[in-house]
Tab-separated table of C-alpha atoms in Angstrom:
chain	number	residue	atom	x	y	z
H	1	MET	CA	-109.698	-137.618	30.104
H	2	PRO	CA	-107.190	-135.579	28.158
H	3	GLU	CA	-108.038	-135.023	24.506
H	4	TRP	CA	-105.587	-135.299	21.627
H	5	LYS	CA	-106.051	-133.712	18.221
H	6	GLY	CA	-103.672	-133.338	15.322
H	7	ASN	CA	-102.927	-134.132	11.720
H	8	VAL	CA	-101.663	-137.596	10.941
H	9	PRO	CA	-97.969	-137.211	10.097
H	10	GLN	CA	-97.050	-137.686	6.445
H	11	GLY	CA	-96.082	-141.268	5.639
H	12	VAL	CA	-98.149	-142.846	8.425
H	13	GLY	CA	-100.349	-145.647	7.112
H	14	THR	CA	-101.253	-147.566	10.271
H	15	LEU	CA	-102.840	-146.469	13.534
H	16	ILE	CA	-102.523	-148.831	16.494
H	17	ILE	CA	-104.745	-148.155	19.492
H	18	GLN	CA	-103.626	-150.105	22.533
H	19	ALA	CA	-105.633	-150.323	25.758
H	20	ALA	CA	-105.886	-152.532	28.820
H	21	GLU	CA	-109.647	-152.618	28.218
H	22	PRO	CA	-109.936	-152.249	24.422
H	23	TYR	CA	-113.676	-152.945	24.421
H	24	GLY	CA	-114.220	-149.383	25.666
H	25	VAL	CA	-112.701	-148.010	22.434
H	26	MET	CA	-114.937	-146.859	19.576
H	27	VAL	CA	-113.412	-146.016	16.185
H	28	ASP	CA	-115.145	-143.649	13.796
H	29	ARG	CA	-113.846	-142.987	10.287
H	30	THR	CA	-113.637	-139.431	8.988
H	31	ALA	CA	-112.638	-137.536	5.863
H	32	GLY	CA	-109.539	-135.398	5.976
H	33	ASN	CA	-106.231	-135.999	7.705
H	34	GLU	CA	-107.062	-135.099	11.305
H	35	LEU	CA	-106.969	-137.611	14.148
H	36	ASN	CA	-109.044	-136.947	17.278
H	37	VAL	CA	-108.979	-138.926	20.515
H	38	PHE	CA	-111.407	-138.050	23.307
H	39	GLY	CA	-113.500	-139.720	25.921
H	40	SER	CA	-114.388	-140.057	29.550
H	41	TYR	CA	-113.679	-142.189	32.546
H	42	SER	CA	-115.592	-143.076	35.677
H	43	THR	CA	-114.221	-143.797	39.114
H	44	ALA	CA	-115.688	-144.388	42.532
H	45	GLU	CA	-113.958	-141.234	43.769
H	46	GLY	CA	-114.699	-138.802	40.923
H	47	GLN	CA	-111.777	-137.089	39.165
H	48	LEU	CA	-108.318	-138.620	39.030
H	49	LYS	CA	-105.336	-136.623	40.175
H	50	GLN	CA	-103.762	-134.598	37.373
H	51	GLU	CA	-100.679	-136.853	37.130
H	52	GLN	CA	-102.910	-139.955	36.953
H	53	GLU	CA	-105.069	-138.390	34.247
H	54	LYS	CA	-102.005	-137.540	32.130
H	55	ARG	CA	-101.155	-141.262	31.999
H	56	LEU	CA	-104.493	-142.102	30.367
H	57	LEU	CA	-103.365	-141.010	26.893
H	58	GLN	CA	-99.982	-141.191	25.188
H	59	THR	CA	-99.114	-140.931	21.501
H	60	LYS	CA	-96.004	-141.938	19.614
H	61	GLN	CA	-94.948	-142.248	15.983
H	62	VAL	CA	-92.568	-145.030	15.002
H	63	GLY	CA	-91.798	-145.141	11.281
H	64	ASP	CA	-95.041	-145.453	9.330
H	65	THR	CA	-97.089	-146.371	12.418
H	66	PHE	CA	-98.808	-143.997	14.849
H	67	TYR	CA	-99.625	-145.348	18.314
H	68	VAL	CA	-102.333	-144.224	20.710
H	69	ILE	CA	-101.681	-145.862	24.078
H	70	LEU	CA	-104.527	-145.679	26.576
H	71	GLY	CA	-103.751	-146.084	30.250
H	72	ASP	CA	-105.900	-147.828	32.809
H	73	ILE	CA	-107.878	-146.588	35.778
H	74	PRO	CA	-106.387	-148.029	38.996
H	75	ARG	CA	-108.609	-150.983	39.973
H	76	HIS	CA	-109.234	-149.706	43.495
H	77	LEU	CA	-110.818	-146.585	41.949
H	78	VAL	CA	-113.091	-148.384	39.481
H	79	PHE	CA	-116.739	-147.940	40.402
H	80	ASP	CA	-118.572	-151.218	41.002
H	81	ASN	CA	-115.751	-153.229	39.354
H	82	SER	CA	-116.886	-152.005	35.936
H	83	ARG	CA	-114.643	-153.418	33.206
H	84	ASN	CA	-114.876	-150.372	30.969
H	85	ALA	CA	-114.088	-147.496	33.305
H	86	LEU	CA	-112.474	-145.756	30.317
H	87	ASN	CA	-114.614	-144.994	27.253
H	88	VAL	CA	-112.731	-143.554	24.302
H	89	THR	CA	-113.673	-142.425	20.802
H	90	VAL	CA	-111.036	-142.258	18.110
H	91	ALA	CA	-111.983	-140.347	14.961
H	92	ALA	CA	-109.443	-141.527	12.389
H	93	PRO	CA	-108.973	-140.703	8.712
H	94	VAL	CA	-110.590	-143.291	6.464
H	95	ASN	CA	-107.311	-143.939	4.613
H	96	LEU	CA	-105.526	-145.287	7.730
H	97	LYS	CA	-105.419	-148.955	8.636
H	98	VAL	CA	-106.652	-149.049	12.247
H	99	ILE	CA	-105.866	-151.838	14.699
H	100	VAL	CA	-107.267	-151.965	18.237
H	101	ARG	CA	-105.450	-154.329	20.575
H	102	ASP	CA	-105.036	-155.079	24.249
H	103	ASN	CA	-101.810	-154.696	26.202
H	104	TYR	CA	-100.832	-158.285	25.368
H	105	GLY	CA	-101.010	-157.728	21.605
H	106	ASN	CA	-104.321	-159.524	21.100
H	107	VAL	CA	-106.135	-157.797	18.246
H	108	VAL	CA	-109.715	-156.849	19.058
H	109	THR	CA	-110.662	-155.229	15.758
H	110	ARG	CA	-109.104	-154.255	12.430
């Protein structure tokens, strides 16, 4: 999947990670101000098309909140109906409040 790396913008205090399958998201806490998002996906047909892969990771800042939005693997491409076809690690600065939620707003972890 595409990787994202950058400094957390000044004034951001909350990181929201949103995913259709949030149980495939691991959050690690790091020193410094850099945010890293990386991971892998598995499908029954191997690699996704480039335009599909681009939709797996989007970022957006709104006010004092930074969003990491994780897309979903199309169900017909998921190998063996695995629920967590997308496995993502987010290395976030320890000073950020981190919320992981599903696409319906249900919080999985804080």
